[in-house]
Short mmCIF file of C-alpha atoms and ligand atoms in Angstrom, two decimals:
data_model
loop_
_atom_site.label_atom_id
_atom_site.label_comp_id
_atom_site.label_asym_id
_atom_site.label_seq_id
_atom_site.Cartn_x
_atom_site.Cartn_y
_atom_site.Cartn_z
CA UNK K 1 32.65 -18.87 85.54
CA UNK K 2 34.42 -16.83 88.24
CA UNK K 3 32.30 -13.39 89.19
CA UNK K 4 33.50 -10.95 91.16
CA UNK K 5 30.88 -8.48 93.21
CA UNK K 6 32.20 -4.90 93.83
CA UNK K 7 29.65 -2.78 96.31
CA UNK K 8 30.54 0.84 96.79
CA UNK K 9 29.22 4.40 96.69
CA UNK K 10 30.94 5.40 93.68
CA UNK K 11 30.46 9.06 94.22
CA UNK K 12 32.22 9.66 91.74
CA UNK K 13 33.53 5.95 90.23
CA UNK K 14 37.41 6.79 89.86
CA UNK K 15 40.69 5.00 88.11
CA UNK K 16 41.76 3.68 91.98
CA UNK K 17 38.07 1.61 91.32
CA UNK K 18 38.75 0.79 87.64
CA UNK K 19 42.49 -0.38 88.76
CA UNK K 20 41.22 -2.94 91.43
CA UNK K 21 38.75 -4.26 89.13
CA UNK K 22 41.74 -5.09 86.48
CA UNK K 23 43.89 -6.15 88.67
CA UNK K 24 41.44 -8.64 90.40
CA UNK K 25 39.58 -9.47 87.12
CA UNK K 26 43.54 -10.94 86.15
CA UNK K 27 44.67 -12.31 88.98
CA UNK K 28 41.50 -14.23 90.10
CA UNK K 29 40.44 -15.18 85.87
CA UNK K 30 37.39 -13.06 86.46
CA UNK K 31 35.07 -13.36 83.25
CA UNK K 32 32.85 -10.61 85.33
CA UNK K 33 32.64 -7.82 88.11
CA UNK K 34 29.64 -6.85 88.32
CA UNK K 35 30.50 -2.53 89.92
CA UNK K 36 27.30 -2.21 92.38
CA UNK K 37 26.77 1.02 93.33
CA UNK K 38 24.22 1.16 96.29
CA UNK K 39 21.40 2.89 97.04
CA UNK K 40 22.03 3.99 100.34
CA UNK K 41 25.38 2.69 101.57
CA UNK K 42 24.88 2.04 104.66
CA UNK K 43 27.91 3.03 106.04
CA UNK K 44 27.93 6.51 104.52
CA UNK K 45 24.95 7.58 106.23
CA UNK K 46 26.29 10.47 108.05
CA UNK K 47 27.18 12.63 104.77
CA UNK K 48 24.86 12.99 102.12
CA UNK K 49 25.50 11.17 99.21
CA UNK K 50 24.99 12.06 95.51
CA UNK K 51 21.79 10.88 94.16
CA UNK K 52 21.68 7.52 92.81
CA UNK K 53 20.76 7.95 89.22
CA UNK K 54 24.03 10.18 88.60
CA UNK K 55 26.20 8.09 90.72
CA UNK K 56 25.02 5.01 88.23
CA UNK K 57 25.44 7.03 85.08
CA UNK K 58 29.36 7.44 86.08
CA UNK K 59 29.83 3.89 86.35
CA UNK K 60 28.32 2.99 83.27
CA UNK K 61 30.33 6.13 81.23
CA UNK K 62 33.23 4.51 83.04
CA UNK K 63 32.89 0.73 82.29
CA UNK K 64 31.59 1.84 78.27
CA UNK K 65 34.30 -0.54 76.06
CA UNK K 66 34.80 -2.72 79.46
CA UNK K 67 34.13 -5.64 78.36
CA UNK K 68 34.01 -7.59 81.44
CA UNK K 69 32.79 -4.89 83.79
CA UNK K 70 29.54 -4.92 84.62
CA UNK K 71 27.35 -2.32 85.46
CA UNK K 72 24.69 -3.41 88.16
CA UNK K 73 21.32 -2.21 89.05
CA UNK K 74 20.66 -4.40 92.09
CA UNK K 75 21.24 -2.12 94.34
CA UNK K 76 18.77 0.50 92.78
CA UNK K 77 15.91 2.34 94.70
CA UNK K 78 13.48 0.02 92.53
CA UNK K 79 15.56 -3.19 93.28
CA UNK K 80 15.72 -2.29 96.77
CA UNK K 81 12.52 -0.91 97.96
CA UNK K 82 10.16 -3.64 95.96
CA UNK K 83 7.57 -1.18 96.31
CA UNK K 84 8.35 -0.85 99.88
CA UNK K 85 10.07 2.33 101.79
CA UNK K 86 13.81 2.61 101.04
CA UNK K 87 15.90 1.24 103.23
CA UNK K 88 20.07 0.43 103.23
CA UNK K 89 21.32 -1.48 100.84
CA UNK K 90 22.99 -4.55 102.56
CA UNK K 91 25.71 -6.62 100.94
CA UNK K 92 24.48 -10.12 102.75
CA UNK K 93 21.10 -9.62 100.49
CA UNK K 94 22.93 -8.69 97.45
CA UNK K 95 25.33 -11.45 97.59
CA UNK K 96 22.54 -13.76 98.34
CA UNK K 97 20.43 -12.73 95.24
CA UNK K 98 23.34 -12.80 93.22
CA UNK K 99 24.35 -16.47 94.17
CA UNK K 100 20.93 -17.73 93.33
CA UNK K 101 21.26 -16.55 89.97
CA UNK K 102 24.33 -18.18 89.18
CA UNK K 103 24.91 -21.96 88.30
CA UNK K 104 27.09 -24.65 90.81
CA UNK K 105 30.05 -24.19 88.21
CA UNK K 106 29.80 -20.77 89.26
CA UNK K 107 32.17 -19.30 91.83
CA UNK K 108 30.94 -15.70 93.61
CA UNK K 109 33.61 -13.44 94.93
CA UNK K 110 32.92 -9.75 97.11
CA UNK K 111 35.41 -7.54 95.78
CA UNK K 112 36.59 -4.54 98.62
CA UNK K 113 39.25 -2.15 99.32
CA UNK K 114 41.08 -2.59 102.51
CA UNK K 115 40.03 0.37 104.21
CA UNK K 116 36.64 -0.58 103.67
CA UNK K 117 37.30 -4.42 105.03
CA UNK K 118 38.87 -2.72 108.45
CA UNK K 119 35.29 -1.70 109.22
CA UNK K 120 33.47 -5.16 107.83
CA UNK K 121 32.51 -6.33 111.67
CA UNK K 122 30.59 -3.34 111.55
CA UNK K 123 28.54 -4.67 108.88
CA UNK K 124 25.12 -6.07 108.62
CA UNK K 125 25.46 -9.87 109.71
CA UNK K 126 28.56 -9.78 108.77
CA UNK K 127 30.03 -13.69 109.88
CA UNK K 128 27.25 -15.02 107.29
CA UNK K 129 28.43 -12.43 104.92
CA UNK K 130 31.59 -13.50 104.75
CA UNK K 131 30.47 -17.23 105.42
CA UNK K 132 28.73 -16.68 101.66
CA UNK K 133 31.51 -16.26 99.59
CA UNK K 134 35.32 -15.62 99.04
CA UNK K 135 36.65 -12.26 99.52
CA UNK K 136 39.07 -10.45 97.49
CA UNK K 137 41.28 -7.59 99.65
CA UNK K 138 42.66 -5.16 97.86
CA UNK K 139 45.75 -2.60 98.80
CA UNK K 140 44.64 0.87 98.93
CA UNK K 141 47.58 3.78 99.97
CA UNK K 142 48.15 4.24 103.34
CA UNK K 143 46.69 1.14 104.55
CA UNK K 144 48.14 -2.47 105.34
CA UNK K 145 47.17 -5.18 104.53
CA UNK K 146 48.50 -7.04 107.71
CA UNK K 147 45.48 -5.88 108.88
CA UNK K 148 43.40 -8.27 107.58
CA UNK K 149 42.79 -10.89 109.86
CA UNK K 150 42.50 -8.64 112.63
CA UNK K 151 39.32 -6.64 111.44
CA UNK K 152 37.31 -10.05 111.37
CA UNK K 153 34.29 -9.89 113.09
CA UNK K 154 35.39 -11.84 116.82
CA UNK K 155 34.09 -15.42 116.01
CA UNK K 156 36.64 -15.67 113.28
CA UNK K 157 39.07 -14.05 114.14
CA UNK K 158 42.03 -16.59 114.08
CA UNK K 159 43.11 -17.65 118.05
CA UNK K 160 46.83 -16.53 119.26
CA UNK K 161 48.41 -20.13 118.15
CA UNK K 162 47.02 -19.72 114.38
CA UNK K 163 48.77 -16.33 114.04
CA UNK K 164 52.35 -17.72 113.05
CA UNK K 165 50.53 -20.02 110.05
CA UNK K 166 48.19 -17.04 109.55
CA UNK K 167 51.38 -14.76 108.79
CA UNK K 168 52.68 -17.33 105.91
CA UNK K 169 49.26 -17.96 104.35
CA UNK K 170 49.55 -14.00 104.17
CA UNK K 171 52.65 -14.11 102.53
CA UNK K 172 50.99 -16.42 99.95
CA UNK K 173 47.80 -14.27 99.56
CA UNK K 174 45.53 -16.60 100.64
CA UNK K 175 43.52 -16.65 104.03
CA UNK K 176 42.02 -19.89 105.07
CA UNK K 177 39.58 -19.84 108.13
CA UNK K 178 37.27 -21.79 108.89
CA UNK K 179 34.22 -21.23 106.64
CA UNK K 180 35.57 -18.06 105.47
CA UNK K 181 37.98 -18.03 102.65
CA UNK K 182 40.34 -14.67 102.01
CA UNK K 183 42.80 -13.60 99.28
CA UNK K 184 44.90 -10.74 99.21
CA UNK K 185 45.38 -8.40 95.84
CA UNK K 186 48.71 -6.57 97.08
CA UNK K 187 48.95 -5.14 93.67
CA UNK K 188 46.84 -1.98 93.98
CA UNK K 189 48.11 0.91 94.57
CA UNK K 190 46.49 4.17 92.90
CA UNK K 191 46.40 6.73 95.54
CA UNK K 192 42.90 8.31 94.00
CA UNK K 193 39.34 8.52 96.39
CA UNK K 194 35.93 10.03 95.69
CA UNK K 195 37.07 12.94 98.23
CA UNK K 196 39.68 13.77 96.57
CA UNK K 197 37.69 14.45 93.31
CA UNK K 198 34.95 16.03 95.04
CA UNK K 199 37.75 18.29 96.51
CA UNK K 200 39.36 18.94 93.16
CA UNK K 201 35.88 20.20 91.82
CA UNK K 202 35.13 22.23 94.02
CA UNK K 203 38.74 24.21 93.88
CA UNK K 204 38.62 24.05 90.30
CA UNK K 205 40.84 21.67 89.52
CA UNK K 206 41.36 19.18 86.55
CA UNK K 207 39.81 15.65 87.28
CA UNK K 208 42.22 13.82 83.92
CA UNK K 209 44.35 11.54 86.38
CA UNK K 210 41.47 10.78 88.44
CA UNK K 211 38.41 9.55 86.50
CA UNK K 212 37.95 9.00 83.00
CA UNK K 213 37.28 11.59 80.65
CA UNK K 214 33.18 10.57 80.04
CA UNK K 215 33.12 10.87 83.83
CA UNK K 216 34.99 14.22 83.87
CA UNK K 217 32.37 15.50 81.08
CA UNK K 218 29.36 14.13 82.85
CA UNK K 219 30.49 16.12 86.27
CA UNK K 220 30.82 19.10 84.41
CA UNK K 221 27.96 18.88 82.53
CA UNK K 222 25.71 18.47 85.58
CA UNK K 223 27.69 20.82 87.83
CA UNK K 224 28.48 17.70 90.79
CA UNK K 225 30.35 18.34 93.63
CA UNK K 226 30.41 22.44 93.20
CA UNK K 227 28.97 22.89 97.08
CA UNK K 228 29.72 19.75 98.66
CA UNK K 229 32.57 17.90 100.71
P1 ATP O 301 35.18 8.19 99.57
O1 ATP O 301 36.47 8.94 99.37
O2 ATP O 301 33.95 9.01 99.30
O3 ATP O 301 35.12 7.51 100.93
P2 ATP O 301 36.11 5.91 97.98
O4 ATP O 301 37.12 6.51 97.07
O5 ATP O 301 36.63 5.12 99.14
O6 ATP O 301 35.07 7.02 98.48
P3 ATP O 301 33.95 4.02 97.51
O7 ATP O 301 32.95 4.08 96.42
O8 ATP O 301 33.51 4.31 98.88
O9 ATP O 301 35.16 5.02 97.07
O10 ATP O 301 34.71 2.63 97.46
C1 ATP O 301 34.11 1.45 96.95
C2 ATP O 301 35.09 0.31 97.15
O11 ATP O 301 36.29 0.57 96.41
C3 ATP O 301 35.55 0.11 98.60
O12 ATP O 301 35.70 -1.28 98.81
C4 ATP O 301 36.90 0.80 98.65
O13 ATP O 301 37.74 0.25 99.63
C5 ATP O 301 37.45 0.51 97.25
N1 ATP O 301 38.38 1.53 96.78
C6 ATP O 301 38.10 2.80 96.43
N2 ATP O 301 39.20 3.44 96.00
C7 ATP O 301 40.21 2.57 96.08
C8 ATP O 301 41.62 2.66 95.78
N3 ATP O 301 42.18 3.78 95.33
N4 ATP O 301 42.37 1.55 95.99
C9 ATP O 301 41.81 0.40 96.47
N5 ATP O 301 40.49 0.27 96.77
C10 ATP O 301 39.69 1.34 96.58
#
């Protein structure tokens, strides 16, 4: 079965998350994604982030009658730590847990946002990480796509010559390097973030159009986001 990985902060989950994870779940016949909010993200580590436990609870009042969508504890302060001081959760160790739960019939996909992918040479060891499994790209507003190939870490990034065949294998949504297999979800396009929210809440206004109503109640309820950016 097809399984699709999808890492984040989630602070708060939103319908811009919930709309990638349909639209990929269709297009790529995923019986799974797994939403995996981590511990400490470690790209987020200059603003503070919600704690964990509340930042779970939204994604699992979000995914309630989701069938298909998943929500994971891996990257959990007990997951993570094993008893040991906390540390960032990194998606290479994730992705490799996951994969050695799953069976050879299995096929493991990372599931990101493009604004996140710009940054992925930043990431922990990241040629392996994307060596591990396929990635699926999604659109986000006011970001390209085009930009794809470009933010690969420098050992695969495709030479000058490849960039004409590159361009059409864009066109078809599919990015073949070598070892490293990329495909393109163009089909996204819900202009929502977890600033924005966190904005909204703090000037008072409605969250309806930007998370789902459990999630709404839930950030009332325990008064998130009233003193922070
Ligand atoms: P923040 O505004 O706090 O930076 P965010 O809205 O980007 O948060 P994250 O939890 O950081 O949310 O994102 C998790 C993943 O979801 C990332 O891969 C990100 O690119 C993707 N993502 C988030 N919102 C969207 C969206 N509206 N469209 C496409 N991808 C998205």
């Amino acid at each position: 079965m097809n399984i699709a990985l999808f890492g984040g902060t989630f602070d708060p989950i939103h319908r811009g998350h919930l709309n990638v994870a349909r639209a990929a779940a269709e297009r790529f016949k995923l019986k799974e994604v797994w939403f995996v909010p981590a511990d400490i993200p470690p790209h987020k580590q200059k603003a503070p982030v919600t704690v964990y436990y509340h930042r779970y609870a939204m994604v699992a009042l979000a995914l309630a009658g989701e069938k298909r969508f998943v929500p994971s504890l891996l990257e959990s302060p007990d997951c993570e730590a094993g008893g040991k001081e906390r540390r960032p959760s990194y998606s290479i160790e994730t992705v490799r847990r996951v994969k050695s739960m799953l069976g050879t019939r299995d096929r493991l996909y990372f599931l990101i946002g493009i604004d996140a992918f710009r940054d992925i040479a930043t990431w922990y060891k990241a040629e392996e990480l994307l060596r591990e499994c396929d990635f699926i790209v999604a659109a986000r507003p006011g970001y390209s796509l085009a930009d794809v190939a470009g933010s690969l870490p420098k050992g695969l990034r495709p030479k000058d010559d490849d960039a004409a065949s590159l361009q059409k294998q864009n066109k078809s949504g599919r990015l073949e390097l070598p070892g490293v297999r990329l495909h393109l979800l163009p089909e996204t396009h819900e202009d929502v973030s977890a600033t924005q929210i966190r904005a909204a809440v703090r000037s008072g206004r409605g969250l309806t159009k930007l998370v789902p109503d459990a999630v709404a109640e839930y950030i009332y309820k325990e008064r998130l986001y009233r003193g922070k950016s």
